[in-house]
Coordinates of C-alpha atoms in Angstrom, one line a residue:
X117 CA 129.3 -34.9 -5.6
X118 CA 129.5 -38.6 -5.6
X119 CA 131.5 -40.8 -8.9
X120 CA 128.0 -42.0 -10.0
X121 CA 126.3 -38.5 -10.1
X122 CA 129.7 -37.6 -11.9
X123 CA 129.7 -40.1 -14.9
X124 CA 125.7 -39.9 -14.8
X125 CA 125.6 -43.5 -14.8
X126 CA 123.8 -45.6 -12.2
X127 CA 124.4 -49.7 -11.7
X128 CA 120.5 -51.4 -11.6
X129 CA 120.0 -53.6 -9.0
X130 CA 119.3 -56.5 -11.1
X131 CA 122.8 -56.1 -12.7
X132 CA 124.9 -56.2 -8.9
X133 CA 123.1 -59.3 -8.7
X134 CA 124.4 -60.5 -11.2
X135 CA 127.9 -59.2 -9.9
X136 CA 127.8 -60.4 -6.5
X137 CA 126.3 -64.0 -7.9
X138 CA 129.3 -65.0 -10.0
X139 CA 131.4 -63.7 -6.8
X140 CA 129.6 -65.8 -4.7
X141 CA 128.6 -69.7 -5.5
X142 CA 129.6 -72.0 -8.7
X143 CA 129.1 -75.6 -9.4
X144 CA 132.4 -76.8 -7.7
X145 CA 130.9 -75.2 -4.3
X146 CA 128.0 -77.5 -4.7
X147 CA 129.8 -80.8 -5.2
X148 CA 132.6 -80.2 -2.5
X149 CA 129.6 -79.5 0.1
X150 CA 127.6 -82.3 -1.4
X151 CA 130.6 -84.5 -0.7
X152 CA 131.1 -83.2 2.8
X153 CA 127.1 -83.4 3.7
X154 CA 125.7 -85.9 1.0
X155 CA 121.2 -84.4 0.5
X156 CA 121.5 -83.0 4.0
X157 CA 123.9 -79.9 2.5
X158 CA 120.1 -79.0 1.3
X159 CA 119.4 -78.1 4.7
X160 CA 122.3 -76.6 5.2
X161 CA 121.8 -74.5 2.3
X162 CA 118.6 -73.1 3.8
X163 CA 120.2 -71.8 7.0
X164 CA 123.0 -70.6 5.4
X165 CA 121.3 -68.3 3.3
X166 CA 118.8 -66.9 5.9
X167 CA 121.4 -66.8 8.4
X168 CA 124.3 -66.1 6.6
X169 CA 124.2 -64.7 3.2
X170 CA 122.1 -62.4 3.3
X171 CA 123.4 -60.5 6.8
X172 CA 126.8 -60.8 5.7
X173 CA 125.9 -59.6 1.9
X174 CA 123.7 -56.7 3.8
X175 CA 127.0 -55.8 6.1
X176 CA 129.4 -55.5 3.9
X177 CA 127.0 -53.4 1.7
X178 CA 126.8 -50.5 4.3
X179 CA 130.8 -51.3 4.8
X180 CA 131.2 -50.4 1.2
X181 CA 129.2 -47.5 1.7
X182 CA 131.3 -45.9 4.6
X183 CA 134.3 -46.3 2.9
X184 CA 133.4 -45.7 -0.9
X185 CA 136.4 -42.9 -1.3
X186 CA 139.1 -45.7 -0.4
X187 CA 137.3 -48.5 -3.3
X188 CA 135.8 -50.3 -0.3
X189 CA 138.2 -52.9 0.1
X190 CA 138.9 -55.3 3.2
X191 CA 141.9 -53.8 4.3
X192 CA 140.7 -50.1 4.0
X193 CA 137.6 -51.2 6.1
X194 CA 140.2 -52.2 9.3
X195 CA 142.6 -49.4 8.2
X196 CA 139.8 -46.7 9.0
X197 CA 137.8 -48.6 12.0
X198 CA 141.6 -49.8 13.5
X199 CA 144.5 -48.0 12.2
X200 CA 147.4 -48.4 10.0
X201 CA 148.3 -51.7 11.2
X202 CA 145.2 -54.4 11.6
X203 CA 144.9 -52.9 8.4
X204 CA 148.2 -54.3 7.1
X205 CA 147.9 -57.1 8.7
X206 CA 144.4 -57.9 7.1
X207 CA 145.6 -57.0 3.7
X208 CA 148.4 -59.9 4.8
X209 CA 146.1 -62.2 5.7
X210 CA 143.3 -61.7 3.0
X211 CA 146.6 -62.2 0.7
X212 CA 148.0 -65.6 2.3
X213 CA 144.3 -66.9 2.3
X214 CA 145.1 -66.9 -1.3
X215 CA 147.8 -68.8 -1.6
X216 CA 146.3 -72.3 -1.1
X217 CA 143.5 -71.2 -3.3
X218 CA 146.1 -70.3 -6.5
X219 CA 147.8 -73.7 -5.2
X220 CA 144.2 -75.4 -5.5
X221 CA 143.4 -73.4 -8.7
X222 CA 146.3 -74.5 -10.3
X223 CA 145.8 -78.3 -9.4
X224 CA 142.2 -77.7 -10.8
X225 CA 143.9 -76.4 -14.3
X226 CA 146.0 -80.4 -14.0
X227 CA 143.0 -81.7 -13.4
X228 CA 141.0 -80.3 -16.2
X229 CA 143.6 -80.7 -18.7
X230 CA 143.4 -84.5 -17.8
X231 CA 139.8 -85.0 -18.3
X232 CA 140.3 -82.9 -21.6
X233 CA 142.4 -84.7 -22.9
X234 CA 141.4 -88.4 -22.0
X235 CA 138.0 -88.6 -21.2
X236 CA 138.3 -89.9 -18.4
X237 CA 140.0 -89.9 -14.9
X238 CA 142.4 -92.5 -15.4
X239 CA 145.4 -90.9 -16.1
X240 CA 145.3 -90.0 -12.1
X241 CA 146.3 -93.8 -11.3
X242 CA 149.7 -93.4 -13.2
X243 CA 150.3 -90.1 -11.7
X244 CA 152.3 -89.9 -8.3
X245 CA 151.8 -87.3 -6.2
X246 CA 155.6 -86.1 -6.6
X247 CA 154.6 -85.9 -10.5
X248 CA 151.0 -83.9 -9.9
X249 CA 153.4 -81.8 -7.7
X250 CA 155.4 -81.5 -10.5
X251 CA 152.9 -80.2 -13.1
X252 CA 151.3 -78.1 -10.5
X253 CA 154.8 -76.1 -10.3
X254 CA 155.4 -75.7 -13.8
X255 CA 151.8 -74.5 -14.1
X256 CA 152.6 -72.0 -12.0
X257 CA 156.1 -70.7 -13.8
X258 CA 154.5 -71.2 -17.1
X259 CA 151.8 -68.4 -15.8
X260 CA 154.2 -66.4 -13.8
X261 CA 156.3 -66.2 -17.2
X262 CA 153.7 -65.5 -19.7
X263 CA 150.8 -63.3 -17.6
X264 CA 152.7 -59.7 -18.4
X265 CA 151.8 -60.5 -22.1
X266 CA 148.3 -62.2 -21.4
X267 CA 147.2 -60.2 -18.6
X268 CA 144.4 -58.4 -20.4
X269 CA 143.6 -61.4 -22.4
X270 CA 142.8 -63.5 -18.9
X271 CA 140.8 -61.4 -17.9
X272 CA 138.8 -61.4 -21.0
X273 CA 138.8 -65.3 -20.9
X274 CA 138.1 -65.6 -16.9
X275 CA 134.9 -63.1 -18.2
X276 CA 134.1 -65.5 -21.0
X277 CA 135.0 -68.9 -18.3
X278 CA 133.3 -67.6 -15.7
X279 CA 130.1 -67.2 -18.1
X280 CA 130.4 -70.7 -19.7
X281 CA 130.7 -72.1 -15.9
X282 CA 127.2 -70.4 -14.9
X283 CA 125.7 -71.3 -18.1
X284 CA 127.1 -75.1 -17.4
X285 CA 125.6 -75.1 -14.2
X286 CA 122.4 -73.9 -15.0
X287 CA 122.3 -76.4 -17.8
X288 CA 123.0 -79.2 -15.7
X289 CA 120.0 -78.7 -12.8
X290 CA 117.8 -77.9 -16.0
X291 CA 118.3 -81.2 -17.8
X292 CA 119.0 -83.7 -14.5
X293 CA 115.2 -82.3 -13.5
X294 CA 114.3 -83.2 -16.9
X295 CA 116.3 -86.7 -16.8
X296 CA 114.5 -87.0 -13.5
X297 CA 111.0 -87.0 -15.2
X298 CA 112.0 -89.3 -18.2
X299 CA 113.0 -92.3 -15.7
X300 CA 109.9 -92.4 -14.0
X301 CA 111.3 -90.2 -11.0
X302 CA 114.4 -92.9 -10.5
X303 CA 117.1 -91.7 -8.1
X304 CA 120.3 -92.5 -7.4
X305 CA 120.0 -91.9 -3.6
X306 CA 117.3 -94.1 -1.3
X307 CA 115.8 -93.8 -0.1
X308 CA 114.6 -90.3 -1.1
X309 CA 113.0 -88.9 2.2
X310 CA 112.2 -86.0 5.2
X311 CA 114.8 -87.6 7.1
X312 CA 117.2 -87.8 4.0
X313 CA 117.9 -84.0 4.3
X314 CA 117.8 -83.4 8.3
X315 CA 121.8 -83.5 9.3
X316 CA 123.0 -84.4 12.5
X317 CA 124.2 -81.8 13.9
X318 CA 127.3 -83.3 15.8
X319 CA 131.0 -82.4 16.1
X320 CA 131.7 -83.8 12.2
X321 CA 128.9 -81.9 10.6
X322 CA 130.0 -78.6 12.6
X323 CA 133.9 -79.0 11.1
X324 CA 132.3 -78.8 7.7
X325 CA 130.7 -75.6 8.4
X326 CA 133.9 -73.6 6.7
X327 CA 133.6 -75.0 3.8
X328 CA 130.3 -74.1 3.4
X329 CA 131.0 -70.8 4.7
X330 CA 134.0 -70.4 1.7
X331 CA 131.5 -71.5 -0.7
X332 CA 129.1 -68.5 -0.2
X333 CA 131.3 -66.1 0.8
X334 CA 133.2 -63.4 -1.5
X335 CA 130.6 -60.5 -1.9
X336 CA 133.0 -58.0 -0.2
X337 CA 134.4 -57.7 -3.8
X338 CA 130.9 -56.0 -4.6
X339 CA 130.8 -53.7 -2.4
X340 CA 132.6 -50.6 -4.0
X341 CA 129.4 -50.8 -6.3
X342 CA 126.8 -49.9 -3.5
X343 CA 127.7 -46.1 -4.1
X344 CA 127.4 -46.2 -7.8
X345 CA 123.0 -47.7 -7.3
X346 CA 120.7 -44.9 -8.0
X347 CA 118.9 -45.6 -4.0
X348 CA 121.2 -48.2 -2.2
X349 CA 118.4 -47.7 0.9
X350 CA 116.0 -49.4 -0.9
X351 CA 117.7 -50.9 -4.2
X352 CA 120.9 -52.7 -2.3
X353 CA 118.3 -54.9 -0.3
X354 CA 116.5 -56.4 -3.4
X355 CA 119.9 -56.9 -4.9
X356 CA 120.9 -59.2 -1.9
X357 CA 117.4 -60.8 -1.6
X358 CA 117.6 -61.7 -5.7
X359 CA 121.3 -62.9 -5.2
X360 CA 119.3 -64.9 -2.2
X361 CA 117.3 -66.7 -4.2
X362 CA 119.7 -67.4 -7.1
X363 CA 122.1 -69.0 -4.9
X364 CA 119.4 -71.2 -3.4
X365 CA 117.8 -72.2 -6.6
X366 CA 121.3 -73.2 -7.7
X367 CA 122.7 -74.9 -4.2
X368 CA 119.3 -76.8 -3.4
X369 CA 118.3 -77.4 -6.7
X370 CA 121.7 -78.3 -7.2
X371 CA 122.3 -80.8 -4.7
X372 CA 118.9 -82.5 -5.2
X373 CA 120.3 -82.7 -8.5
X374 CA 123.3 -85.0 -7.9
X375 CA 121.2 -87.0 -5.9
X376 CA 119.7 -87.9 -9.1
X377 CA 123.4 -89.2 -10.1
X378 CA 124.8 -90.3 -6.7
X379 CA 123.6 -92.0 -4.5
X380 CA 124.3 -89.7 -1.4
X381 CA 125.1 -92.3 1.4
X382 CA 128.1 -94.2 -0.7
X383 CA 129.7 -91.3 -2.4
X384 CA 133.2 -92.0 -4.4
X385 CA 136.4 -90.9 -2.3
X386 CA 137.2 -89.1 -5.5
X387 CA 134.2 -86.9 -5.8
X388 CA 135.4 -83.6 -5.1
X389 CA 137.9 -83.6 -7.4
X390 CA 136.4 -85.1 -10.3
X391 CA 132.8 -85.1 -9.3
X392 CA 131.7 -82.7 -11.7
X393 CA 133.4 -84.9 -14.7
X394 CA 131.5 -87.6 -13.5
X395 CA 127.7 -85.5 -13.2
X396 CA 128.5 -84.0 -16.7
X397 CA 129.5 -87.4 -18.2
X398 CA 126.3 -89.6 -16.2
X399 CA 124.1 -86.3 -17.9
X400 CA 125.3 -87.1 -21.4
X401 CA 125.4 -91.0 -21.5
X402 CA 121.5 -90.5 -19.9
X403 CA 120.5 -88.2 -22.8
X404 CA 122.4 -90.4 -25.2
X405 CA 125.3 -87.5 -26.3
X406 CA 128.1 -89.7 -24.8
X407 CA 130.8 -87.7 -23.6
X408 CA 129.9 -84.3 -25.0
X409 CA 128.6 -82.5 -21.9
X410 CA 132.0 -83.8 -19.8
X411 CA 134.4 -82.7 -22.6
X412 CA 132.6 -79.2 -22.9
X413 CA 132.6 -78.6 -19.7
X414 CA 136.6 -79.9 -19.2
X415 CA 137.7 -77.1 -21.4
X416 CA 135.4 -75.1 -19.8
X417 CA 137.0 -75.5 -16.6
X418 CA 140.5 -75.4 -17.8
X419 CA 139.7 -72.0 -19.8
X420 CA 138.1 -70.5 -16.6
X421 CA 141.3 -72.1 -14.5
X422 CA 143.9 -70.9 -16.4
X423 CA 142.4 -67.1 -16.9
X424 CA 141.8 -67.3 -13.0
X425 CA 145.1 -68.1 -12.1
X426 CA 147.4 -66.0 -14.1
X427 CA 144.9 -62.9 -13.0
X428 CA 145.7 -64.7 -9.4
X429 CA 149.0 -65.1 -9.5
X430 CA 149.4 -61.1 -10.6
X431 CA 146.6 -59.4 -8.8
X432 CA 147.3 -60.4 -5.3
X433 CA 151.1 -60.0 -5.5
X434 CA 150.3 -56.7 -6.2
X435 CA 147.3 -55.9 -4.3
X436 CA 149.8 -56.9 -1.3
X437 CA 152.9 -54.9 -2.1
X438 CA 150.7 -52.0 -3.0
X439 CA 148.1 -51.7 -0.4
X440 CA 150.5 -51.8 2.4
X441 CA 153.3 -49.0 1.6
X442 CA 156.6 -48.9 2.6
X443 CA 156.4 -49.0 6.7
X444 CA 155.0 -52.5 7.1
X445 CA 156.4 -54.3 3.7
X446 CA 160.2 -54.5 3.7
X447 CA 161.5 -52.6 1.1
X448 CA 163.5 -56.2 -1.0
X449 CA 159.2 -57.2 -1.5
X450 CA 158.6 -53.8 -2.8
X451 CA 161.5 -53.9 -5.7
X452 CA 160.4 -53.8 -9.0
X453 CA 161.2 -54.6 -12.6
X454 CA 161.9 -51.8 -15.2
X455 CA 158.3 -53.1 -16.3
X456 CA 156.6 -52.4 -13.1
X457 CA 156.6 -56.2 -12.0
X458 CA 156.7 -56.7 -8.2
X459 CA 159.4 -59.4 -9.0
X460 CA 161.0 -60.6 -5.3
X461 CA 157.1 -60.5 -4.5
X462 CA 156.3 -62.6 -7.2
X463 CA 159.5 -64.9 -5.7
X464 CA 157.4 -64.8 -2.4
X465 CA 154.3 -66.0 -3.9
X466 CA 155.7 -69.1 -5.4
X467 CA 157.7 -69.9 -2.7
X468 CA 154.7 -69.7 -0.4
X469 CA 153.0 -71.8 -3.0
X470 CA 155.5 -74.2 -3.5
X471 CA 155.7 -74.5 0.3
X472 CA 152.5 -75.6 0.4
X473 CA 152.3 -78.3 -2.5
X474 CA 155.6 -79.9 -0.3
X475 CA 153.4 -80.3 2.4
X476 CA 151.0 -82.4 0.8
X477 CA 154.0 -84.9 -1.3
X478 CA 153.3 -87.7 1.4
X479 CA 150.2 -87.8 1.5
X480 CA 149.0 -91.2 0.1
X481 CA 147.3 -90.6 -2.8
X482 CA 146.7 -87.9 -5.7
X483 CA 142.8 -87.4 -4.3
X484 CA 144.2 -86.8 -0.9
X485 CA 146.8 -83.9 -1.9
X486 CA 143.4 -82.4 -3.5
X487 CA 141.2 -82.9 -0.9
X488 CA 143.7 -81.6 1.8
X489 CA 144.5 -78.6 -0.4
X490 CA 140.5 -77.9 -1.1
X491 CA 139.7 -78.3 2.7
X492 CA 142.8 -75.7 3.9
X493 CA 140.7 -73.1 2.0
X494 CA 137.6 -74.2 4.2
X495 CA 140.0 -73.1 6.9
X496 CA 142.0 -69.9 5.6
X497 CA 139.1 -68.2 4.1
X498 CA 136.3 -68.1 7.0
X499 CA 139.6 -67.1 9.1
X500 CA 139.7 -63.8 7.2
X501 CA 136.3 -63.3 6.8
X502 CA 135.8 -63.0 10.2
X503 CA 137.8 -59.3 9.3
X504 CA 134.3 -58.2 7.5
X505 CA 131.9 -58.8 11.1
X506 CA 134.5 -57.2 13.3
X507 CA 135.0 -53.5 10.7
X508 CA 131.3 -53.7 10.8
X509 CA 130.7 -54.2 14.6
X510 CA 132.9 -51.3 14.8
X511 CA 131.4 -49.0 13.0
X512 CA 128.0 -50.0 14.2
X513 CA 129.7 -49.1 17.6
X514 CA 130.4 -45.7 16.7
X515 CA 127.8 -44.6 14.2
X516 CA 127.9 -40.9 14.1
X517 CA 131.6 -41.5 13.3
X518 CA 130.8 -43.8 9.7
X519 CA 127.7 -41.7 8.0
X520 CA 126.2 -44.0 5.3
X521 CA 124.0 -44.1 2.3
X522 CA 122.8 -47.6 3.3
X523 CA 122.6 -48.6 6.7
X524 CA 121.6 -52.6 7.5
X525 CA 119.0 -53.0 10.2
X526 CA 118.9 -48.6 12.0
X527 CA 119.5 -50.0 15.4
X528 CA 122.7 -49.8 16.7
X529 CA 122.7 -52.7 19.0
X530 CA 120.8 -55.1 17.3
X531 CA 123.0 -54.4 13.8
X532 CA 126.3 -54.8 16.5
X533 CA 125.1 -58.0 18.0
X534 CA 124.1 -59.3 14.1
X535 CA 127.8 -58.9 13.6
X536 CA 129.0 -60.9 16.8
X537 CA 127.2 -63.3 16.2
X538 CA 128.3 -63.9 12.3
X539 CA 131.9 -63.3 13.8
X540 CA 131.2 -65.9 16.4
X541 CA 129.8 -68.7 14.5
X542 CA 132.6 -67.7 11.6
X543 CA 135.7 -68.2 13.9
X544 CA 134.2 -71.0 15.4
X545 CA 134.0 -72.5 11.6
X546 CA 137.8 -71.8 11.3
X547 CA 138.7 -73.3 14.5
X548 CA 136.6 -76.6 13.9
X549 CA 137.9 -77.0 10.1
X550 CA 141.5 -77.3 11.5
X551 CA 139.9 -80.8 12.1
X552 CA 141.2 -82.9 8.9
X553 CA 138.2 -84.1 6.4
X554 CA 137.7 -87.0 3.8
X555 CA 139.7 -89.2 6.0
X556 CA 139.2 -91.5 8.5
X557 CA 139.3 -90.1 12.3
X558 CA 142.6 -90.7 13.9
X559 CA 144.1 -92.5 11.3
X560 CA 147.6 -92.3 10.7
X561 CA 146.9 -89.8 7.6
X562 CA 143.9 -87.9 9.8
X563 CA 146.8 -86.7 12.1
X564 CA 149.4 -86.0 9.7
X565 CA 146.9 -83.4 7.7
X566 CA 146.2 -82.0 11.2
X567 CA 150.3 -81.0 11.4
X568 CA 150.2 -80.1 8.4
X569 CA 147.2 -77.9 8.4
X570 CA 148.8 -76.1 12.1
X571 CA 152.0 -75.6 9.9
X572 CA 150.3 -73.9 7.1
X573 CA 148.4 -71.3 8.9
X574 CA 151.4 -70.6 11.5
X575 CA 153.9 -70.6 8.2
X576 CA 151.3 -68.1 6.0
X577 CA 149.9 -66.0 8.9
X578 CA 152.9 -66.0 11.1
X579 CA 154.9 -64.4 8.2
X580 CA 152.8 -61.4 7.9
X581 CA 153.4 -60.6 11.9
X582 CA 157.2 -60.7 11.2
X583 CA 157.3 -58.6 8.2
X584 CA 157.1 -55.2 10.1
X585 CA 159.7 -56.3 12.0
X586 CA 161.9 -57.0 9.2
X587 CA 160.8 -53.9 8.0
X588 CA 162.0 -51.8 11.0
X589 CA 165.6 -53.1 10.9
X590 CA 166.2 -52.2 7.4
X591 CA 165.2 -48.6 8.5
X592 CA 167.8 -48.7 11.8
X593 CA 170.4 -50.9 10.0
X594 CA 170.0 -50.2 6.0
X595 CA 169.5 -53.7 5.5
X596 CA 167.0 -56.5 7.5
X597 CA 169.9 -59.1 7.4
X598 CA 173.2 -60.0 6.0
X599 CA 174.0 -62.9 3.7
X600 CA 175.1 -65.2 6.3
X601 CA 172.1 -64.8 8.4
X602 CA 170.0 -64.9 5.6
X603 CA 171.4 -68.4 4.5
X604 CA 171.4 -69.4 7.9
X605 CA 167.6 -68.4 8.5
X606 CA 166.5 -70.0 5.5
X607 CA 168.7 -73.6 5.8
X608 CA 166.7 -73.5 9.7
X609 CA 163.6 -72.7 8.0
X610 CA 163.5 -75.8 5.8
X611 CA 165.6 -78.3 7.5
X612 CA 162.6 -77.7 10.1
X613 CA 159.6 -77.9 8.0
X614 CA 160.9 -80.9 5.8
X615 CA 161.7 -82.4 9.7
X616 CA 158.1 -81.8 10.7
X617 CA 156.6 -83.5 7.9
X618 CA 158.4 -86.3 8.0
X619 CA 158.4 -87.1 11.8
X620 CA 153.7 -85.9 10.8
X621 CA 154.2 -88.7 8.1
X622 CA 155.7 -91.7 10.8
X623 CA 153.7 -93.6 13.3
X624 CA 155.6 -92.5 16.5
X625 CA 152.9 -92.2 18.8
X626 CA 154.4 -88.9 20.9
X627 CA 154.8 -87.2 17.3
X628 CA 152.9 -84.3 18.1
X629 CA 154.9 -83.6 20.9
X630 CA 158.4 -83.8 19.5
X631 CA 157.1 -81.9 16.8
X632 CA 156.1 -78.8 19.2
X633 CA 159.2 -79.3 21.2
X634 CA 160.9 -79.2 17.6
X635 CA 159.1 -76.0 16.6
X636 CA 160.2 -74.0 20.1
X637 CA 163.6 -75.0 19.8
X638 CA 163.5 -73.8 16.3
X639 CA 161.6 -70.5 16.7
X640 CA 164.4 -69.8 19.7
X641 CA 167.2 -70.3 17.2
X642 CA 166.1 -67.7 14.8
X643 CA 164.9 -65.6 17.1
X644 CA 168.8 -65.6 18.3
X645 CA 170.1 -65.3 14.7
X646 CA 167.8 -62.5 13.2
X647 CA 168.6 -60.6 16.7
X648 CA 172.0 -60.0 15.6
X649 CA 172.9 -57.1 14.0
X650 CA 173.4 -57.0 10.4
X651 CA 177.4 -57.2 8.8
X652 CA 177.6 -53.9 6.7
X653 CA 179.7 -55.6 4.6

């Protein structure tokens, strides 16, 4: 007898649509894509959602399905379709795809607080990138310290943000339609045509494709709640075609919307960070309110910021230590505090993060440090989304093997080859979003962001792969290391990152090749170091 038939209770389709929605798309998406694509994101809208969303929603549905006694997560989907290991390994990676987006979260809360507090995006011009650095960091130890005592109460207020955001959202389309009619039908953008929303579909349109991708994606977290519907056969499907056309009334609606505000074909450099200040602020002054629906929806941001990162900042840390057991995840990750706390891991995390904010110090500008940091998620996220097409092709492959309560389209083949082509257009997203965006092609900055985007996903993936190993020599020697290779490791570690970023940042015009040559030469060194065994002193 299933849970559901056990409590007696039944989740409505209407209400997992409601679920998967807030999971799925939010106002921010919009704007970053609008940026990216100016009105021809509409179109890309449209074939996202027919092609995209609702396969992918659809997969992971019967995913959740199959593996509804293990809570349906990511990893456990690998774990029983590939074995102990992939299934590690994508619990790593599903985990390090979250560090740039608690790095990006906590920028957002700086942000926020800003436009909360002046009115206005001014203070950014007197703030150096060292000094947004700087708040971002004590953001995070400020959260790290206080989220054992808060933890219940974030979760309560990400509910409560996460509400206000929706309701923000929905207020905004609703009165720039509105606006729309009481200017005579006045846009920002002309002209205001067919051809305004056909893209080009050349190289730079196809390196914006992740982003759009991380904007819809996230309904895996729904999935334990296919089980729990009354008839998923038949109820799951109208779930994903209602979340279908939410998320297009609010993403083409939505963008059509601040074309009303901005004119599409000279967008400010600034707009995907403070766009949404500036929509809510042109929405007031139009309606004669001023400043009121920008300063509502600041601290409406900042509330749903703050609850999401210190739910982050705990939650994946423990998701991580937890979900992978003791013969992947060295045992100095697993040690916890009298209180429960996962407190080296939590040590990890911020290192990670802090790792991650250095990278993007010489950048030249505050908007720049945003951008990059918003655009690695375009590249991290697809990356382990691709996990959710390749469980599913596999089970698809072997059917008899993975019985189901909902099962997306009955053939085998055709469902199989739905999934390699998701995973094919997915990882080639990923690959083509390692390309640097928001700057111009080539530039000096252009290829610095391309180093530094290689180092961040060899850095937060290439970590994972070691870990067992690390893992293993604790188990032959009692320790992984000793305190001299440990300080010897670590002093490598960052004398060669802080090298790299430098030599990304100059203008020598073989950098890219020192750097590699750099990297091997490193990688060779600890490779010699760590192979020594371990002082049982």
């Amino acid at each position: 007898m299933d849970n559901t038939q056990t409590h007696g209770k039944y989740i409505s389709w209407p209400i997992l649509t409601l679920m998967a929605f807030v999971t799925v798309i939010g106002f921010d998406d919009i704007m970053y894509n609008f940026k990216n694509q100016g009105m021809t994101v509409i179109t890309s809208w449209v074939l996202m959602l027919f092609l995209y969303v609702i396969p992918y929603s659809l997969m992971v549905g019967q995913l959740g399905s199959v593996f509804n006694k293990e809570g349906g997560g990511l990893s456990s989907w690998i774990r029983g379709t590939n074995g102990e290991f992939l299934g590690y390994f994508t619990a790593w990676t599903y985990w390090a795809a979250s560090v740039p987006y608690v790095v990006d979260s906590a920028n957002s809360v700086v942000v926020g607080f800003g436009w909360a507090f002046t009115g206005s995006g001014k203070f950014q011009d007197t703030m150096s990138n060292a000094q947004f650095t700087l708040w971002t960091f004590i953001i995070f130890i400020i959260f790290i310290i206080i989220q054992r005592r808060l933890a219940n109460s974030m979760e309560f207020l990400s509910v409560v943000g996460g509400g206000m955001m929706f309701v923000m959202t929905i207020l905004f389309v609703v009165l720039a339609f509105v606006g729309l009619a009481k200017n005579g039908g006045h846009m920002a953008t002309q002209p205001m045509n067919v051809h305004t929303i056909i893209p080009n579909f050349d190289l730079k349109y196809w390196t914006t494709v992740g982003m759009l991708i991380y904007a819809v994606n996230g309904s895996e977290l729904i999935a334990p709640y296919v089980t729990q519907m009354r008839k998923p056969q038949r109820e799951f499907p109208k779930a994903m075609i209602a979340l279908a056309i939410m998320t297009a009334f609010l993403t083409i609606f939505g963008s059509f919307a601040l074309g009303i505000y901005f004119n599409a074909y000279h967008l400010p450099n600034d707009l995907k960070m403070n766009g949404s200040y500036y929509a809510f602020q042109a929405l007031g002054e139009q309606f004669g309110l001023g400043d009121v629906f920008m300063y509502v929806y600041a601290w409406t941001s900042v509330v749903y910021m703050c609850a999401l990162l210190a739910v982050l900042l705990d939650a994946m840390t423990r998701m991580l230590i937890s979900d992978t057991g003791d013969k992947y995840m060295p045992e100095f990750l697993r040690k916890t505090t009298k209180d429960g706390l996962p407190i080296n891991g939590y040590i990890l995390t911020c290192t990670l993060c802090a790792f991650i904010m250095f990278l993007g110090v010489f950048l030249p500008e505050m908007n720049d440090v945003f951008n990059w940091l918003l655009n690695l998620n375009g590249i991290i996220s697809p990356g382990v989304t691709c996990w959710i097409f390749y469980a599913f092709m596999r089970i698809r492959k072997n059917s008899s093997k993975y019985p189901s309560q909902y099962v997306f389209i009955k053939n085998d083949k055709l469902a199989y080859l739905a999934g390699l082509l998701l995973l094919l257009v997915t990882a080639l997203a990923t690959l083509l979003g390692v390309a640097p965006q928001d700057v111009e092609q080539f530039s000096h900055t252009w290829w610095y962001e391309l180093v530094i985007n290689i180092v961040s996903i060899v850095v937060l993936i290439g970590l994972g792969a070691l870990l067992p190993s690390i893992r293993r020599r604790e188990l032959k020697y009692g320790t992984a290391f000793d305190r001299s290779q440990w300080y010897l490791m670590i002093a490598l570690v960052v004398f060669s990152v802080v090298f790299d970023v430098w030599l990304g940042g100059t203008k020598i015009a073989l950098r890219l090749v020192y750097i590699i040559i750099e990297v091997v030469i490193a990688l060779a060194l600890l490779v010699v170091i760590a192979h020594k065994k371990p002082s049982q002193n």
